[in-house]
Short mmCIF file of C-alpha atoms and ligand atoms in Angstrom, two decimals:
data_model
loop_
_atom_site.label_atom_id
_atom_site.label_comp_id
_atom_site.label_asym_id
_atom_site.label_seq_id
_atom_site.Cartn_x
_atom_site.Cartn_y
_atom_site.Cartn_z
CA UNK A 1 -8.71 12.19 -14.83
CA UNK A 2 -11.60 13.32 -15.48
CA UNK A 3 -14.82 12.12 -17.44
CA UNK A 4 -14.12 14.08 -20.07
CA UNK A 5 -10.30 12.34 -20.10
CA UNK A 6 -11.75 8.94 -19.33
CA UNK A 7 -13.57 9.02 -22.27
CA UNK A 8 -11.05 10.35 -24.45
CA UNK A 9 -8.77 7.74 -23.78
CA UNK A 10 -11.38 5.20 -24.08
CA UNK A 11 -13.07 6.42 -27.30
CA UNK A 12 -10.92 9.19 -28.54
CA UNK A 13 -9.03 8.17 -31.90
CA UNK A 14 -5.59 9.74 -32.20
CA UNK A 15 -4.97 10.24 -36.10
CA UNK A 16 -1.88 11.44 -38.56
CA UNK A 17 -1.41 15.41 -38.50
CA UNK A 18 -1.84 15.96 -35.01
CA UNK A 19 -5.78 15.47 -35.35
CA UNK A 20 -7.85 13.48 -32.13
CA UNK A 21 -11.42 12.17 -33.70
CA UNK A 22 -13.55 11.81 -30.82
CA UNK A 23 -17.16 12.26 -33.25
CA UNK A 24 -18.41 9.07 -31.00
CA UNK A 25 -19.24 11.43 -28.16
CA UNK A 26 -18.50 15.22 -28.82
CA UNK A 27 -18.81 16.62 -32.15
CA UNK A 28 -20.82 14.59 -34.28
CA UNK A 29 -22.86 11.73 -32.29
CA UNK A 30 -23.22 14.02 -28.80
CA UNK A 31 -23.08 12.40 -25.30
CA UNK A 32 -25.12 14.84 -24.03
CA UNK A 33 -25.08 13.84 -20.24
CA UNK A 34 -21.04 13.82 -20.66
CA UNK A 35 -21.80 18.01 -21.67
CA UNK A 36 -23.84 18.86 -19.05
CA UNK A 37 -20.97 17.36 -16.57
CA UNK A 38 -18.56 19.75 -18.38
CA UNK A 39 -21.48 22.38 -18.04
CA UNK A 40 -21.31 22.24 -14.22
CA UNK A 41 -17.34 22.42 -14.42
CA UNK A 42 -17.33 25.79 -16.68
CA UNK A 43 -20.21 26.80 -14.01
CA UNK A 44 -17.20 26.48 -11.16
CA UNK A 45 -14.35 27.49 -12.84
CA UNK A 46 -16.06 30.38 -14.16
CA UNK A 47 -17.79 31.12 -10.65
CA UNK A 48 -18.55 34.51 -10.00
CA UNK A 49 -18.32 36.12 -13.57
CA UNK A 50 -21.18 38.38 -14.84
CA UNK A 51 -22.01 36.08 -17.91
CA UNK A 52 -25.01 36.95 -19.69
CA UNK A 53 -23.63 35.59 -23.20
CA UNK A 54 -22.47 32.52 -24.49
CA UNK A 55 -20.80 32.44 -27.95
CA UNK A 56 -19.57 29.78 -30.00
CA UNK A 57 -18.53 28.78 -33.58
CA UNK A 58 -20.43 26.72 -35.73
CA UNK A 59 -20.56 23.68 -36.15
CA UNK A 60 -19.09 21.61 -33.15
CA UNK A 61 -18.84 23.92 -30.82
CA UNK A 62 -22.58 24.79 -30.71
CA UNK A 63 -23.79 21.26 -28.56
CA UNK A 64 -21.18 21.78 -25.71
CA UNK A 65 -22.14 25.47 -25.81
CA UNK A 66 -26.29 24.84 -25.51
CA UNK A 67 -25.72 22.70 -22.57
CA UNK A 68 -23.46 25.84 -21.16
CA UNK A 69 -25.65 27.99 -21.48
CA UNK A 70 -28.60 26.41 -19.68
CA UNK A 71 -26.16 26.67 -16.29
CA UNK A 72 -25.79 30.18 -16.83
CA UNK A 73 -29.24 30.54 -17.85
CA UNK A 74 -28.55 32.87 -20.91
CA UNK A 75 -28.82 32.95 -24.41
CA UNK A 76 -26.03 31.35 -27.01
CA UNK A 77 -24.97 32.87 -30.13
CA UNK A 78 -22.95 30.98 -32.45
CA UNK A 79 -20.47 32.62 -35.44
CA UNK A 80 -21.57 31.24 -39.14
CA UNK A 81 -19.29 30.64 -41.33
CA UNK A 82 -20.81 32.02 -44.29
CA UNK A 83 -22.57 34.73 -45.21
CA UNK A 84 -26.43 33.30 -45.25
CA UNK A 85 -29.55 35.05 -47.33
CA UNK A 86 -31.28 35.12 -43.67
CA UNK A 87 -28.48 37.43 -42.45
CA UNK A 88 -29.82 40.85 -42.64
CA UNK A 89 -28.27 43.95 -40.92
CA UNK A 90 -25.36 44.98 -39.48
CA UNK A 91 -22.41 42.26 -39.04
CA UNK A 92 -19.32 42.12 -37.25
CA UNK A 93 -17.17 39.44 -39.44
CA UNK A 94 -13.43 38.16 -38.71
CA UNK A 95 -11.55 35.85 -40.65
CA UNK A 96 -10.91 32.38 -39.45
CA UNK A 97 -7.89 29.65 -40.84
CA UNK A 98 -10.00 26.09 -39.82
CA UNK A 99 -7.37 23.63 -38.39
CA UNK A 100 -9.45 20.89 -39.77
CA UNK A 101 -10.38 22.01 -43.04
CA UNK A 102 -6.94 23.96 -43.81
CA UNK A 103 -9.14 27.20 -45.55
CA UNK A 104 -9.80 30.41 -44.38
CA UNK A 105 -13.56 30.96 -43.46
CA UNK A 106 -15.61 34.76 -42.67
CA UNK A 107 -16.98 34.21 -39.39
CA UNK A 108 -19.99 36.13 -39.27
CA UNK A 109 -22.22 37.40 -36.02
CA UNK A 110 -24.94 39.89 -36.58
CA UNK A 111 -24.82 43.06 -34.83
CA UNK A 112 -28.19 42.51 -33.35
CA UNK A 113 -27.12 39.53 -30.82
CA UNK A 114 -23.78 41.14 -29.30
CA UNK A 115 -22.94 44.60 -28.28
CA UNK A 116 -21.29 46.70 -25.62
CA UNK A 117 -23.83 45.22 -23.02
CA UNK A 118 -22.81 41.55 -23.19
CA UNK A 119 -20.24 40.08 -20.68
CA UNK A 120 -19.37 36.88 -22.42
CA UNK A 121 -18.20 33.13 -22.06
CA UNK A 122 -16.57 31.86 -25.43
CA UNK A 123 -16.96 28.13 -25.52
CA UNK A 124 -15.27 25.72 -28.35
CA UNK A 125 -15.05 21.94 -28.41
CA UNK A 126 -10.92 22.01 -29.18
CA UNK A 127 -7.82 24.92 -29.43
CA UNK A 128 -5.37 24.17 -31.32
CA UNK A 129 -3.14 27.10 -32.71
CA UNK A 130 -5.75 29.65 -31.05
CA UNK A 131 -7.32 30.86 -34.78
CA UNK A 132 -11.15 29.88 -34.03
CA UNK A 133 -10.73 32.08 -30.58
CA UNK A 134 -8.60 34.33 -31.80
CA UNK A 135 -11.66 35.14 -34.31
CA UNK A 136 -14.16 35.03 -31.65
CA UNK A 137 -12.26 37.68 -29.15
CA UNK A 138 -12.20 39.97 -31.99
CA UNK A 139 -15.82 39.68 -32.80
CA UNK A 140 -17.05 40.39 -29.30
CA UNK A 141 -14.03 43.03 -29.05
CA UNK A 142 -15.31 44.88 -32.08
CA UNK A 143 -18.85 44.45 -30.99
CA UNK A 144 -17.60 46.50 -27.63
CA UNK A 145 -18.89 43.61 -25.84
CA UNK A 146 -16.46 41.91 -22.82
CA UNK A 147 -14.89 38.81 -23.35
CA UNK A 148 -15.25 37.62 -19.20
CA UNK A 149 -13.75 33.93 -19.97
CA UNK A 150 -12.97 31.11 -22.39
CA UNK A 151 -14.35 27.54 -21.97
CA UNK A 152 -12.48 24.77 -23.67
CA UNK A 153 -13.50 21.20 -23.96
CA UNK A 154 -9.90 19.64 -25.46
CA UNK A 155 -7.00 21.76 -25.82
CA UNK A 156 -4.49 20.06 -27.76
CA UNK A 157 -1.22 21.49 -25.38
CA UNK A 158 1.28 21.07 -27.26
CA UNK A 159 -0.12 23.28 -30.16
CA UNK A 160 0.38 27.03 -29.40
CA UNK A 161 -3.11 28.34 -29.02
CA UNK A 162 -3.06 28.00 -25.23
CA UNK A 163 -0.03 30.12 -24.76
CA UNK A 164 -0.90 32.36 -27.13
CA UNK A 165 -4.05 33.01 -25.38
CA UNK A 166 -3.41 32.80 -22.04
CA UNK A 167 -0.24 35.36 -22.90
CA UNK A 168 -2.98 38.02 -24.12
CA UNK A 169 -4.65 37.73 -20.25
CA UNK A 170 -7.89 35.82 -20.84
CA UNK A 171 -8.93 33.19 -18.35
CA UNK A 172 -8.64 30.40 -20.64
CA UNK A 173 -10.08 27.38 -18.99
CA UNK A 174 -9.68 23.65 -20.63
CA UNK A 175 -11.06 20.76 -18.93
CA UNK A 176 -8.29 18.16 -20.67
CA UNK A 177 -5.24 19.36 -21.63
CA UNK A 178 -3.82 17.07 -23.76
CA UNK A 179 0.21 17.33 -23.18
CA UNK A 180 1.08 14.29 -26.33
CA UNK A 181 -0.54 12.09 -28.54
CA UNK A 182 0.75 9.20 -30.60
CA UNK A 183 -0.94 7.88 -34.08
CA UNK A 184 1.06 4.96 -34.26
CA UNK A 185 0.42 3.29 -30.37
CA UNK A 186 -3.07 5.45 -29.73
CA UNK A 187 -1.18 6.97 -26.48
CA UNK A 188 -2.38 10.23 -25.23
CA UNK A 189 -0.81 11.71 -22.31
CA UNK A 190 -2.62 14.51 -20.51
CA UNK A 191 -1.25 17.55 -18.28
CA UNK A 192 -1.38 17.65 -14.79
P1 LIG B 1 -7.82 26.60 -33.97
O1 LIG B 1 -7.98 27.58 -34.24
O2 LIG B 1 -7.23 26.38 -32.57
O3 LIG B 1 -6.33 25.85 -34.93
O4 LIG B 1 -8.37 24.97 -33.87
C1 LIG B 1 -9.87 25.03 -33.41
C2 LIG B 1 -10.92 24.54 -34.05
O5 LIG B 1 -10.53 23.47 -35.22
C3 LIG B 1 -11.75 23.96 -33.52
O6 LIG B 1 -13.32 24.39 -33.63
C4 LIG B 1 -12.36 22.35 -34.12
O7 LIG B 1 -13.46 22.18 -34.67
C5 LIG B 1 -11.14 22.09 -34.99
N1 LIG B 1 -9.77 20.90 -34.46
C6 LIG B 1 -9.19 21.62 -33.93
N2 LIG B 1 -8.10 20.56 -33.93
C7 LIG B 1 -9.01 19.56 -33.88
C8 LIG B 1 -8.60 17.98 -33.86
O8 LIG B 1 -8.18 17.49 -33.29
N3 LIG B 1 -10.13 17.41 -33.77
C9 LIG B 1 -10.96 17.79 -34.31
N4 LIG B 1 -12.21 16.93 -34.58
N5 LIG B 1 -11.44 19.32 -34.35
C10 LIG B 1 -9.97 20.04 -34.25
#
């Protein structure tokens, strides 16, 4: 068991509806020392890739992506979920159905920050049905940039996202893949 899996067992809470709560260390309170160990692992798994930009989605991907960016020594761009008055110029957009909030968001990245010269590592906290990732991939593709890889903290392997994204041919690396989890007992089983 790696350090993320150990932490999930220790502090994760399995909720009804296939939701894992990890807000004490991942996406509300953030354990940045754990993020640093995760970033080291992503650096190893994407060794040799020519990555010059990290892309994530607000809000919960930003913390992990920032620590990963320190390892790759490149900037982080995060897709915004709402049109802000501060956004100007041409935009790249995609529609993403939110797993946790059950609504559709427009996600937006300024064309100023993503273009054909970019080799992108996409980072996010969770992979469930793959909607967020497909939106981010669409944004990278429409910018004319290249997806070099995708790094996920927690993949729920019993949902369809991982299979869909791997079938598209992307290098998808998830640090913890949950095979099954049970809200009544709290039991979590990881993929070997
Ligand atoms: P997907 O688009 O793959 O269906 O869902 C991914 C997004 O939904 C992630 O960005 C994450 O924020 C959220 N998400 C999906 N499943 C979970 C979960 O079990 N727990 C939490 N905390 N967030 C989740």
